Amino acid sequence: MIKVLSVTSECAPLVKTGGLADVAGALPLALAAHNVHMRTLLPGYPAVMKQLAKPKTVMTLADIFGGTVRVLASTIAGLDLLVVDAPHLFKREGNIYSGYDGAEWNDNPERFSALCQVAANIARNGIDGWQPDVCHGHDWQAGLMPEYMRSDKKRPATVMTIHNIAFQGLADPITIGKLGLDPYRFTRDGYEFWGKVSSLKAGLMSADRITTVSKTYAAELMRPEFGMGLEGVIDKRRYSLTGIVNGIDDVVWNPTTDLAITPYKTPAGKAKNKAALQAEFGLEKSDGPLCVVVSRLTHQKGLDMLLQSLPTLLDRGGQLIVLGTGDSGLEAAFRAETRHKNVAVHIGYDEDMSHRLIAGGDAILVPSRFEPCGLTQLYALRYGTVPLVSLTGGLADTVINTSAAAMAMKCATGIQVTPVTANALSLALTDLCDLYANKTVWKMLQKNGMKQPVNWDASAGAYAALYKDLIK
Ligand code: ADP
């Protein structure tokens, strides 16, 4: 049995702002079948503390950033949790990274340094009689973990996973002493990034291995368009980098048992869900495809291009339902589009509603400018909802385009857009409407998608193999 400590700032079903939570929540369960015991270390935000069942204090650290820190062990939803209870750092209302005004907490470097200090302590001393063989950190919030451990003589192996390189955890160098960092490593070969302390770079420079969430994103990260200034770092470490595509939680996302919808086994079963969705959002029946979007509304997601190409879809009788929240400008722009009778928008975050959209939609639109992996296209495949995606990152790796060859081989599952522009998106929406009009072809796309394995089996095996290789 390989023992792995997963270090993460979010974890479904306890606390989630994006795909990282889904991965952190699903991976431990999938790894159990591969002889890996993963314990998950995460901050004790109010939402997490509220859900803890019979927590047991397994570690107490006297003073981290001005307060006592306790580590609580508990099991929830099959997850073996270690929760960092530090009210002075994590007991706050608002978002886990920012206040109600949307501004990031200005002590975020300290908050996540505390998480990493606890991880390093567990790596050194074990916890509750349990000593990890591998410490696996996710994104910048865990970046200081391998940095703190790098000069330990005997230590667990370390892995860093990049879920999104756009978030880097930058801090003023004045914090170096406070964060307990080695000032001599404030260099290009250490954690310095254009005069700032970069938690993510620290992790990337010091971890034994790096992974990211798809093979295409791994390759893209070495290019300036995608590397966000860290392309050189990634290139330097390219032989330690692996792309492992995410899976989905196939219990939560299962059209045959999903309680949020009318369950179905075949594409035909979608009709009821489509009618219910149209009724819920006040849309009339239409001959065109009902397209859905479930997304953060940010520049990354390319939805401004969808606003530009929307007339193409509407002219062809298509409909659009958007569920999302994010940039106020994009929220307002989508709200304004509801002047069209075939557009409906719900600004907000709603798990159950996301299931109803994925089940009831004919197609899902994911026109991201970059997408490390993407999860909604995977849910869509499983639910017989045809994905229209940008040819980038994990979207490129998980959708088989309706190219002539794929159509001849009868293995296509969706439409890929390239280049990622509003023009190309308009053309792709036209293709989508044409494909939808041909019921035989559309059914083939749906069936192919529903057959595609999108669960964690293969990828959990890949992580287990990586851990094994590291500790041998
Ligand atoms: P990212 O992590 O960049 O936001 P992913 O596609 O990897 O993108 O993961 C997004 C996750 O968040 C998915 O599980 C998706 O269903 C969910 N999600 C995003 N926006 C909403 C929303 N408004 N309501 C419900 N779920 C949402």
Short mmCIF file of C-alpha atoms and ligand atoms in Angstrom, two decimals:
data_model
loop_
_atom_site.label_atom_id
_atom_site.label_comp_id
_atom_site.label_asym_id
_atom_site.label_seq_id
_atom_site.Cartn_x
_atom_site.Cartn_y
_atom_site.Cartn_z
CA MET A 1 0.00 0.00 0.00
CA ILE A 2 1.48 3.38 -1.06
CA LYS A 3 0.66 6.21 1.36
CA VAL A 4 0.03 9.59 -0.23
CA LEU A 5 -0.76 12.93 1.38
CA SER A 6 -2.81 15.07 -1.00
CA VAL A 7 -2.48 18.79 -0.23
CA THR A 8 -5.29 20.90 -1.65
CA SER A 9 -7.18 24.14 -1.11
CA GLU A 10 -10.52 22.67 -2.15
CA CYS A 11 -12.14 19.26 -2.28
CA ALA A 12 -15.62 18.17 -3.41
CA PRO A 13 -18.13 17.59 -1.92
CA LEU A 14 -16.93 19.79 0.98
CA VAL A 15 -15.78 22.96 -0.73
CA LYS A 16 -15.56 23.77 -4.42
CA THR A 17 -14.90 26.71 -6.71
CA GLY A 18 -13.79 24.75 -9.77
CA GLY A 19 -12.50 21.54 -11.30
CA LEU A 20 -9.64 21.19 -8.78
CA ALA A 21 -12.21 20.29 -6.11
CA ASP A 22 -13.70 17.57 -8.29
CA VAL A 23 -10.28 16.03 -8.88
CA ALA A 24 -9.21 16.25 -5.23
CA GLY A 25 -12.49 14.67 -4.16
CA ALA A 26 -12.61 11.84 -6.69
CA LEU A 27 -8.97 10.78 -6.92
CA PRO A 28 -8.60 9.26 -3.41
CA LEU A 29 -11.56 6.95 -3.99
CA ALA A 30 -10.31 5.89 -7.43
CA LEU A 31 -6.78 5.31 -6.10
CA ALA A 32 -7.99 2.89 -3.43
CA ALA A 33 -8.46 0.28 -6.18
CA HIS A 34 -4.80 0.75 -7.11
CA ASN A 35 -3.40 0.02 -3.68
CA VAL A 36 -2.89 3.67 -2.78
CA HIS A 37 -4.08 5.13 0.53
CA MET A 38 -4.55 8.84 0.02
CA ARG A 39 -5.26 11.22 2.90
CA THR A 40 -6.39 14.72 2.01
CA LEU A 41 -5.06 17.78 3.85
CA LEU A 42 -7.22 20.87 3.38
CA PRO A 43 -7.99 24.14 5.18
CA GLY A 44 -10.75 24.27 7.77
CA TYR A 45 -12.98 26.89 6.14
CA PRO A 46 -16.37 27.31 7.90
CA ALA A 47 -18.05 25.21 5.18
CA VAL A 48 -15.64 22.34 5.88
CA MET A 49 -15.72 22.62 9.68
CA LYS A 50 -19.52 22.46 9.66
CA GLN A 51 -19.49 19.11 7.88
CA LEU A 52 -16.87 17.33 9.99
CA ALA A 53 -18.19 14.24 11.71
CA LYS A 54 -16.57 13.31 15.04
CA PRO A 55 -13.27 15.09 14.35
CA LYS A 56 -10.25 13.87 16.30
CA THR A 57 -7.33 16.22 17.02
CA VAL A 58 -4.22 14.49 15.70
CA MET A 59 -1.69 17.34 15.70
CA THR A 60 -1.29 20.70 17.42
CA LEU A 61 1.22 23.31 16.29
CA ALA A 62 1.75 26.14 18.75
CA ASP A 63 2.11 29.20 16.56
CA ILE A 64 1.67 29.62 12.84
CA PHE A 65 1.08 33.25 11.83
CA GLY A 66 -0.09 34.26 15.26
CA GLY A 67 -2.40 31.44 16.23
CA THR A 68 -2.54 27.81 17.28
CA VAL A 69 -3.14 25.33 14.49
CA ARG A 70 -4.80 21.98 15.10
CA VAL A 71 -5.11 19.17 12.58
CA LEU A 72 -8.42 17.31 12.79
CA ALA A 73 -8.92 13.84 11.32
CA SER A 74 -12.33 12.82 10.06
CA THR A 75 -13.95 10.74 7.34
CA ILE A 76 -16.58 12.20 5.02
CA ALA A 77 -17.98 10.76 1.79
CA GLY A 78 -15.31 8.07 1.87
CA LEU A 79 -12.54 10.69 2.08
CA ASP A 80 -9.88 10.33 4.75
CA LEU A 81 -9.53 14.00 5.71
CA LEU A 82 -6.94 15.95 7.67
CA VAL A 83 -8.34 19.42 8.23
CA VAL A 84 -6.19 22.40 9.20
CA ASP A 85 -8.19 24.12 11.92
CA ALA A 86 -6.77 27.64 12.13
CA PRO A 87 -9.64 30.08 12.74
CA HIS A 88 -7.32 33.11 12.50
CA LEU A 89 -6.59 32.13 8.88
CA PHE A 90 -9.62 30.26 7.58
CA LYS A 91 -12.69 31.21 9.61
CA ARG A 92 -14.06 33.90 7.30
CA GLU A 93 -17.23 34.55 5.42
CA GLY A 94 -17.13 35.08 1.67
CA ASN A 95 -15.28 33.06 -0.93
CA ILE A 96 -12.43 30.79 0.17
CA TYR A 97 -9.92 32.99 -1.69
CA SER A 98 -11.58 36.41 -1.49
CA GLY A 99 -14.00 38.59 0.45
CA TYR A 100 -17.50 39.62 -0.59
CA ASP A 101 -16.04 42.51 -2.59
CA GLY A 102 -14.22 40.00 -4.84
CA ALA A 103 -10.77 41.17 -3.70
CA GLU A 104 -8.42 38.34 -2.71
CA TRP A 105 -7.64 38.09 0.99
CA ASN A 106 -4.39 40.00 1.36
CA ASP A 107 -2.94 37.32 3.63
CA ASN A 108 -3.49 34.51 1.09
CA PRO A 109 0.29 33.85 0.95
CA GLU A 110 0.29 33.28 4.73
CA ARG A 111 -2.95 31.25 4.69
CA PHE A 112 -1.67 28.74 2.17
CA SER A 113 1.86 28.82 3.56
CA ALA A 114 0.25 27.53 6.78
CA LEU A 115 -1.32 24.67 4.82
CA CYS A 116 2.11 23.83 3.36
CA GLN A 117 3.87 24.13 6.73
CA VAL A 118 1.46 21.60 8.19
CA ALA A 119 2.07 19.31 5.18
CA ALA A 120 5.84 19.55 5.66
CA ASN A 121 5.41 18.78 9.35
CA ILE A 122 3.38 15.67 8.52
CA ALA A 123 6.03 14.65 5.98
CA ARG A 124 8.74 14.93 8.64
CA ASN A 125 7.00 13.53 11.70
CA GLY A 126 4.04 11.57 10.40
CA ILE A 127 0.59 12.03 11.85
CA ASP A 128 -1.43 9.71 13.98
CA GLY A 129 1.15 6.96 13.34
CA TRP A 130 0.84 7.45 9.56
CA GLN A 131 3.84 8.49 7.46
CA PRO A 132 3.33 9.42 3.79
CA ASP A 133 5.56 7.95 1.05
CA VAL A 134 4.53 10.73 -1.33
CA CYS A 135 3.24 14.28 -0.80
CA HIS A 136 1.10 15.43 -3.73
CA GLY A 137 0.30 19.15 -3.94
CA HIS A 138 -2.29 20.82 -6.14
CA ASP A 139 -1.84 24.26 -7.72
CA TRP A 140 -0.13 27.31 -6.23
CA GLN A 141 -1.80 26.93 -2.85
CA ALA A 142 0.35 23.82 -2.27
CA GLY A 143 3.44 25.17 -4.04
CA LEU A 144 5.43 25.94 -0.90
CA MET A 145 5.07 22.35 0.38
CA PRO A 146 7.90 20.86 -1.72
CA GLU A 147 9.92 24.06 -1.21
CA TYR A 148 9.77 23.68 2.59
CA MET A 149 10.82 20.03 2.30
CA ARG A 150 13.48 20.24 -0.38
CA SER A 151 16.51 20.27 1.88
CA ASP A 152 15.23 17.62 4.31
CA LYS A 153 17.74 14.72 4.28
CA LYS A 154 15.10 12.03 4.36
CA ARG A 155 11.71 12.99 3.04
CA PRO A 156 8.74 11.63 1.08
CA ALA A 157 8.78 12.07 -2.69
CA THR A 158 6.94 15.18 -3.90
CA VAL A 159 4.56 15.73 -6.82
CA MET A 160 2.97 18.99 -7.96
CA THR A 161 -0.08 19.04 -10.21
CA ILE A 162 -0.93 22.09 -12.31
CA HIS A 163 -4.68 22.43 -12.69
CA ASN A 164 -4.42 25.94 -14.08
CA ILE A 165 -1.14 27.81 -14.56
CA ALA A 166 -2.98 31.14 -14.73
CA PHE A 167 -3.12 31.20 -10.92
CA GLN A 168 0.37 31.52 -9.46
CA GLY A 169 0.13 32.81 -5.90
CA LEU A 170 2.39 35.87 -6.17
CA ALA A 171 3.57 37.70 -3.06
CA ASP A 172 5.75 40.66 -2.26
CA PRO A 173 9.37 39.70 -1.43
CA ILE A 174 8.93 41.46 1.91
CA THR A 175 7.08 38.29 3.00
CA ILE A 176 10.09 35.97 2.43
CA GLY A 177 11.10 35.91 6.10
CA LYS A 178 7.54 35.69 7.35
CA LEU A 179 6.79 32.74 5.06
CA GLY A 180 9.90 30.94 6.32
CA LEU A 181 11.50 30.79 2.87
CA ASP A 182 15.22 30.51 2.19
CA PRO A 183 16.19 34.03 0.96
CA TYR A 184 19.02 32.56 -1.10
CA ARG A 185 16.46 30.85 -3.28
CA PHE A 186 14.86 34.14 -4.29
CA THR A 187 16.50 33.71 -7.70
CA ARG A 188 15.55 32.71 -11.22
CA ASP A 189 16.38 29.09 -10.38
CA GLY A 190 14.33 29.26 -7.21
CA TYR A 191 10.97 30.84 -6.44
CA GLU A 192 11.55 34.34 -7.79
CA PHE A 193 9.23 35.43 -10.60
CA TRP A 194 9.77 38.93 -12.02
CA GLY A 195 10.64 40.36 -8.61
CA LYS A 196 7.84 38.55 -6.77
CA VAL A 197 7.66 35.39 -4.70
CA SER A 198 5.76 32.78 -6.74
CA SER A 199 4.33 29.89 -4.76
CA LEU A 200 3.58 27.98 -7.93
CA LYS A 201 7.10 28.41 -9.27
CA ALA A 202 8.49 27.29 -5.91
CA GLY A 203 6.54 24.07 -6.28
CA LEU A 204 7.48 23.57 -9.91
CA MET A 205 11.19 24.11 -9.23
CA SER A 206 11.35 21.91 -6.14
CA ALA A 207 8.93 18.99 -6.63
CA ASP A 208 10.37 15.66 -7.76
CA ARG A 209 7.69 15.35 -10.42
CA ILE A 210 5.15 17.62 -12.06
CA THR A 211 1.88 16.56 -13.58
CA THR A 212 -0.83 18.43 -15.35
CA VAL A 213 -4.35 17.45 -16.26
CA SER A 214 -4.02 16.54 -19.94
CA LYS A 215 -1.27 15.66 -22.38
CA THR A 216 -2.07 18.54 -24.72
CA TYR A 217 -1.95 21.09 -21.86
CA ALA A 218 1.43 19.61 -20.81
CA ALA A 219 2.77 20.38 -24.29
CA GLU A 220 1.02 23.77 -24.46
CA LEU A 221 2.57 24.87 -21.15
CA MET A 222 5.98 25.09 -22.83
CA ARG A 223 4.64 27.74 -25.23
CA PRO A 224 4.43 31.44 -24.37
CA GLU A 225 0.73 31.63 -25.35
CA PHE A 226 -0.15 29.20 -22.58
CA GLY A 227 2.73 29.17 -20.07
CA MET A 228 1.80 32.53 -18.48
CA GLY A 229 5.46 33.40 -18.07
CA LEU A 230 6.40 30.01 -16.65
CA GLU A 231 6.98 28.36 -20.05
CA GLY A 232 10.75 28.40 -19.47
CA VAL A 233 10.35 26.72 -16.08
CA ILE A 234 8.14 24.03 -17.57
CA ASP A 235 10.55 23.54 -20.47
CA LYS A 236 13.41 23.14 -18.04
CA ARG A 237 11.49 20.46 -16.18
CA ARG A 238 9.96 18.81 -19.23
CA TYR A 239 11.45 15.39 -18.45
CA SER A 240 9.76 15.40 -15.04
CA LEU A 241 6.39 16.44 -16.47
CA THR A 242 3.49 14.07 -17.23
CA GLY A 243 0.01 14.83 -18.56
CA ILE A 244 -2.73 12.74 -16.94
CA VAL A 245 -6.25 13.56 -18.05
CA ASN A 246 -8.94 14.01 -15.39
CA GLY A 247 -11.81 11.61 -15.01
CA ILE A 248 -15.24 12.39 -13.61
CA ASP A 249 -17.04 11.06 -10.57
CA ASP A 250 -19.20 8.51 -12.35
CA VAL A 251 -21.48 8.02 -9.37
CA VAL A 252 -22.41 11.70 -9.14
CA TRP A 253 -22.53 12.03 -12.93
CA ASN A 254 -24.53 9.02 -14.05
CA PRO A 255 -27.58 9.58 -16.29
CA THR A 256 -29.11 6.25 -15.27
CA THR A 257 -29.27 7.10 -11.56
CA ASP A 258 -29.09 10.93 -11.41
CA LEU A 259 -31.74 12.16 -8.95
CA ALA A 260 -31.64 15.73 -10.30
CA ILE A 261 -33.12 14.59 -13.66
CA THR A 262 -35.42 12.00 -15.20
CA PRO A 263 -32.87 9.18 -15.47
CA TYR A 264 -32.18 7.60 -18.86
CA LYS A 265 -30.05 4.92 -20.50
CA THR A 266 -30.21 5.93 -24.17
CA PRO A 267 -30.21 9.25 -26.06
CA ALA A 268 -33.98 8.93 -26.49
CA GLY A 269 -34.35 9.45 -22.75
CA LYS A 270 -33.03 12.97 -23.12
CA ALA A 271 -36.27 14.23 -24.69
CA LYS A 272 -38.15 14.40 -21.38
CA ASN A 273 -35.26 16.26 -19.76
CA LYS A 274 -35.05 18.68 -22.68
CA ALA A 275 -38.76 19.48 -22.47
CA ALA A 276 -38.50 19.99 -18.70
CA LEU A 277 -35.48 22.24 -19.13
CA GLN A 278 -37.20 24.34 -21.79
CA ALA A 279 -40.22 24.69 -19.52
CA GLU A 280 -38.03 25.59 -16.52
CA PHE A 281 -36.35 28.39 -18.48
CA GLY A 282 -39.46 29.54 -20.35
CA LEU A 283 -38.22 28.51 -23.80
CA GLU A 284 -40.60 27.28 -26.47
CA LYS A 285 -40.09 24.09 -28.44
CA SER A 286 -37.75 24.63 -31.36
CA ASP A 287 -36.45 22.60 -34.31
CA GLY A 288 -32.85 23.63 -33.65
CA PRO A 289 -30.43 22.29 -31.06
CA LEU A 290 -30.72 23.38 -27.43
CA CYS A 291 -27.17 24.41 -26.47
CA VAL A 292 -26.07 24.78 -22.85
CA VAL A 293 -23.15 26.40 -21.05
CA VAL A 294 -22.14 25.58 -17.46
CA SER A 295 -19.13 27.68 -16.66
CA ARG A 296 -17.29 30.32 -14.74
CA LEU A 297 -17.84 33.50 -16.75
CA THR A 298 -14.25 34.59 -17.31
CA HIS A 299 -12.01 35.55 -20.22
CA GLN A 300 -10.45 32.05 -20.15
CA LYS A 301 -13.77 30.44 -21.03
CA GLY A 302 -14.10 32.35 -24.35
CA LEU A 303 -17.75 33.14 -23.81
CA ASP A 304 -17.32 36.68 -25.14
CA MET A 305 -16.75 34.96 -28.50
CA LEU A 306 -19.99 33.07 -28.02
CA LEU A 307 -21.77 36.40 -27.55
CA GLN A 308 -20.41 37.46 -30.95
CA SER A 309 -21.39 34.27 -32.73
CA LEU A 310 -24.75 33.84 -31.03
CA PRO A 311 -26.74 35.25 -34.02
CA THR A 312 -25.50 32.31 -36.12
CA LEU A 313 -27.01 29.85 -33.68
CA LEU A 314 -30.25 31.77 -33.25
CA ASP A 315 -30.71 32.30 -37.02
CA ARG A 316 -30.65 28.54 -37.42
CA GLY A 317 -33.34 27.97 -34.80
CA GLY A 318 -30.88 27.06 -32.06
CA GLN A 319 -31.44 27.89 -28.40
CA LEU A 320 -29.06 28.73 -25.59
CA ILE A 321 -29.20 28.34 -21.81
CA VAL A 322 -26.29 29.69 -19.78
CA LEU A 323 -25.61 28.80 -16.13
CA GLY A 324 -22.63 30.69 -14.78
CA THR A 325 -21.19 33.37 -12.62
CA GLY A 326 -18.06 35.49 -12.74
CA ASP A 327 -17.09 38.75 -14.47
CA SER A 328 -19.84 41.29 -13.99
CA GLY A 329 -19.44 42.52 -17.58
CA LEU A 330 -20.03 39.05 -19.00
CA GLU A 331 -22.90 38.43 -16.61
CA ALA A 332 -24.59 41.63 -17.81
CA ALA A 333 -23.89 40.84 -21.47
CA PHE A 334 -25.52 37.41 -21.20
CA ARG A 335 -28.46 38.83 -19.26
CA ALA A 336 -28.96 41.31 -22.09
CA GLU A 337 -29.17 38.46 -24.62
CA THR A 338 -32.32 37.17 -22.95
CA ARG A 339 -34.13 39.77 -25.07
CA HIS A 340 -34.09 36.95 -27.65
CA LYS A 341 -36.87 34.47 -27.03
CA ASN A 342 -34.46 31.56 -27.52
CA VAL A 343 -31.91 32.60 -24.91
CA ALA A 344 -32.17 32.03 -21.15
CA VAL A 345 -29.58 32.78 -18.50
CA HIS A 346 -29.19 31.92 -14.84
CA ILE A 347 -26.45 33.88 -13.10
CA GLY A 348 -25.31 31.85 -10.11
CA TYR A 349 -23.80 28.60 -9.00
CA ASP A 350 -26.19 25.65 -8.76
CA GLU A 351 -25.09 21.98 -8.77
CA ASP A 352 -28.54 20.49 -9.35
CA MET A 353 -29.30 22.92 -12.13
CA SER A 354 -26.00 22.02 -13.79
CA HIS A 355 -27.19 18.39 -13.93
CA ARG A 356 -30.48 19.46 -15.51
CA LEU A 357 -28.64 21.48 -18.17
CA ILE A 358 -26.23 18.69 -19.02
CA ALA A 359 -29.06 16.14 -19.24
CA GLY A 360 -31.55 18.33 -21.11
CA GLY A 361 -29.20 20.06 -23.54
CA ASP A 362 -28.60 18.68 -27.03
CA ALA A 363 -25.11 20.17 -27.09
CA ILE A 364 -22.72 21.81 -24.63
CA LEU A 365 -20.54 24.74 -25.70
CA VAL A 366 -17.01 25.07 -24.28
CA PRO A 367 -15.18 27.68 -26.42
CA SER A 368 -12.30 28.18 -23.94
CA ARG A 369 -9.18 30.12 -24.92
CA PHE A 370 -7.26 27.58 -22.87
CA GLU A 371 -8.54 24.65 -20.87
CA PRO A 372 -6.15 22.49 -18.84
CA CYS A 373 -8.64 19.61 -18.84
CA GLY A 374 -12.25 20.74 -18.54
CA LEU A 375 -14.91 18.62 -16.89
CA THR A 376 -18.22 19.72 -18.35
CA GLN A 377 -17.45 18.20 -21.77
CA LEU A 378 -16.81 14.89 -19.97
CA TYR A 379 -20.13 15.06 -18.13
CA ALA A 380 -21.77 15.91 -21.45
CA LEU A 381 -20.24 12.89 -23.22
CA ARG A 382 -21.60 10.59 -20.54
CA TYR A 383 -25.06 12.16 -20.84
CA GLY A 384 -25.27 11.95 -24.66
CA THR A 385 -24.94 15.73 -24.96
CA VAL A 386 -22.70 16.58 -27.89
CA PRO A 387 -19.72 18.78 -26.96
CA LEU A 388 -18.62 21.69 -29.13
CA VAL A 389 -15.19 22.65 -27.80
CA SER A 390 -12.04 24.60 -28.63
CA LEU A 391 -9.12 22.58 -29.90
CA THR A 392 -6.99 23.15 -26.81
CA GLY A 393 -5.78 21.37 -23.66
CA GLY A 394 -7.97 18.61 -22.32
CA LEU A 395 -10.75 19.54 -24.73
CA ALA A 396 -8.46 18.44 -27.57
CA ASP A 397 -7.73 15.16 -25.79
CA THR A 398 -11.25 14.12 -24.84
CA VAL A 399 -13.46 15.02 -27.82
CA ILE A 400 -13.16 13.30 -31.22
CA ASN A 401 -13.92 15.85 -33.92
CA THR A 402 -16.40 15.15 -36.70
CA SER A 403 -13.61 15.07 -39.27
CA ALA A 404 -14.21 13.14 -42.47
CA ALA A 405 -11.98 10.35 -41.17
CA ALA A 406 -13.71 10.12 -37.78
CA MET A 407 -17.11 10.15 -39.45
CA ALA A 408 -16.02 7.36 -41.81
CA MET A 409 -14.72 5.38 -38.84
CA LYS A 410 -17.93 6.19 -36.91
CA CYS A 411 -15.98 7.27 -33.84
CA ALA A 412 -16.65 11.05 -33.74
CA THR A 413 -18.10 12.43 -30.51
CA GLY A 414 -18.26 16.21 -31.01
CA ILE A 415 -17.00 19.31 -32.74
CA GLN A 416 -13.66 20.99 -32.19
CA VAL A 417 -13.14 24.65 -33.04
CA THR A 418 -9.84 25.95 -34.32
CA PRO A 419 -8.53 28.63 -34.38
CA VAL A 420 -10.28 29.83 -31.23
CA THR A 421 -11.99 32.88 -32.73
CA ALA A 422 -15.57 34.14 -32.95
CA ASN A 423 -15.52 33.50 -36.72
CA ALA A 424 -14.46 29.89 -36.34
CA LEU A 425 -17.02 29.47 -33.57
CA SER A 426 -19.77 30.76 -35.88
CA LEU A 427 -18.76 28.25 -38.54
CA ALA A 428 -18.71 25.47 -35.95
CA LEU A 429 -22.19 26.45 -34.73
CA THR A 430 -23.41 26.18 -38.33
CA ASP A 431 -21.87 22.70 -38.52
CA LEU A 432 -23.54 21.83 -35.24
CA CYS A 433 -26.96 22.83 -36.57
CA ASP A 434 -26.38 20.83 -39.77
CA LEU A 435 -25.31 17.75 -37.82
CA TYR A 436 -28.30 18.12 -35.52
CA ALA A 437 -30.63 18.21 -38.50
CA ASN A 438 -29.36 14.77 -39.58
CA LYS A 439 -30.91 12.59 -36.88
CA THR A 440 -28.92 9.46 -37.79
CA VAL A 441 -25.59 11.23 -37.55
CA TRP A 442 -26.57 13.06 -34.37
CA LYS A 443 -27.58 9.81 -32.70
CA MET A 444 -24.26 8.29 -33.68
CA LEU A 445 -22.40 11.20 -32.03
CA GLN A 446 -24.48 10.79 -28.87
CA LYS A 447 -23.99 7.05 -28.70
CA ASN A 448 -20.25 7.29 -29.33
CA GLY A 449 -19.96 9.85 -26.53
CA MET A 450 -21.94 7.76 -24.08
CA LYS A 451 -19.63 4.79 -24.77
CA GLN A 452 -16.42 6.75 -24.18
CA PRO A 453 -14.76 5.92 -20.86
CA VAL A 454 -14.62 9.15 -18.87
CA ASN A 455 -14.25 7.82 -15.35
CA TRP A 456 -11.11 7.74 -13.23
CA ASP A 457 -10.04 4.11 -13.84
CA ALA A 458 -7.25 4.70 -16.35
CA SER A 459 -6.00 7.98 -14.89
CA ALA A 460 -5.96 6.72 -11.29
CA GLY A 461 -3.80 3.87 -12.62
CA ALA A 462 -1.46 6.43 -14.19
CA TYR A 463 -1.10 8.34 -10.88
CA ALA A 464 -0.53 5.07 -8.99
CA ALA A 465 2.20 4.11 -11.49
CA LEU A 466 3.82 7.53 -11.06
CA TYR A 467 3.87 7.20 -7.24
CA LYS A 468 5.29 3.68 -7.52
CA ASP A 469 8.01 4.84 -9.85
CA LEU A 470 8.91 7.69 -7.49
CA ILE A 471 9.39 5.59 -4.38
CA LYS A 472 11.08 2.56 -5.88
P1 ADP B 1 -12.71 25.33 -14.09
O1 ADP B 1 -12.07 24.47 -13.04
O2 ADP B 1 -11.74 26.10 -14.93
O3 ADP B 1 -13.79 26.20 -13.56
P2 ADP B 1 -13.75 22.79 -15.13
O4 ADP B 1 -14.57 22.48 -16.33
O5 ADP B 1 -12.51 21.99 -14.94
O6 ADP B 1 -13.43 24.36 -15.15
O7 ADP B 1 -14.62 22.59 -13.82
C1 ADP B 1 -15.71 23.40 -13.53
C2 ADP B 1 -16.58 22.68 -12.53
O8 ADP B 1 -17.45 23.61 -11.89
C3 ADP B 1 -17.49 21.65 -13.18
O9 ADP B 1 -17.76 20.63 -12.24
C4 ADP B 1 -18.74 22.46 -13.48
O10 ADP B 1 -19.90 21.66 -13.59
C5 ADP B 1 -18.80 23.34 -12.26
N1 ADP B 1 -19.47 24.63 -12.48
C6 ADP B 1 -18.98 25.73 -13.07
N2 ADP B 1 -19.86 26.75 -13.03
C7 ADP B 1 -20.95 26.27 -12.40
C8 ADP B 1 -22.21 26.84 -12.02
N3 ADP B 1 -22.50 28.11 -12.32
N4 ADP B 1 -23.10 26.06 -11.37
C9 ADP B 1 -22.79 24.77 -11.08
N5 ADP B 1 -21.63 24.18 -11.39
C10 ADP B 1 -20.71 24.91 -12.04
#
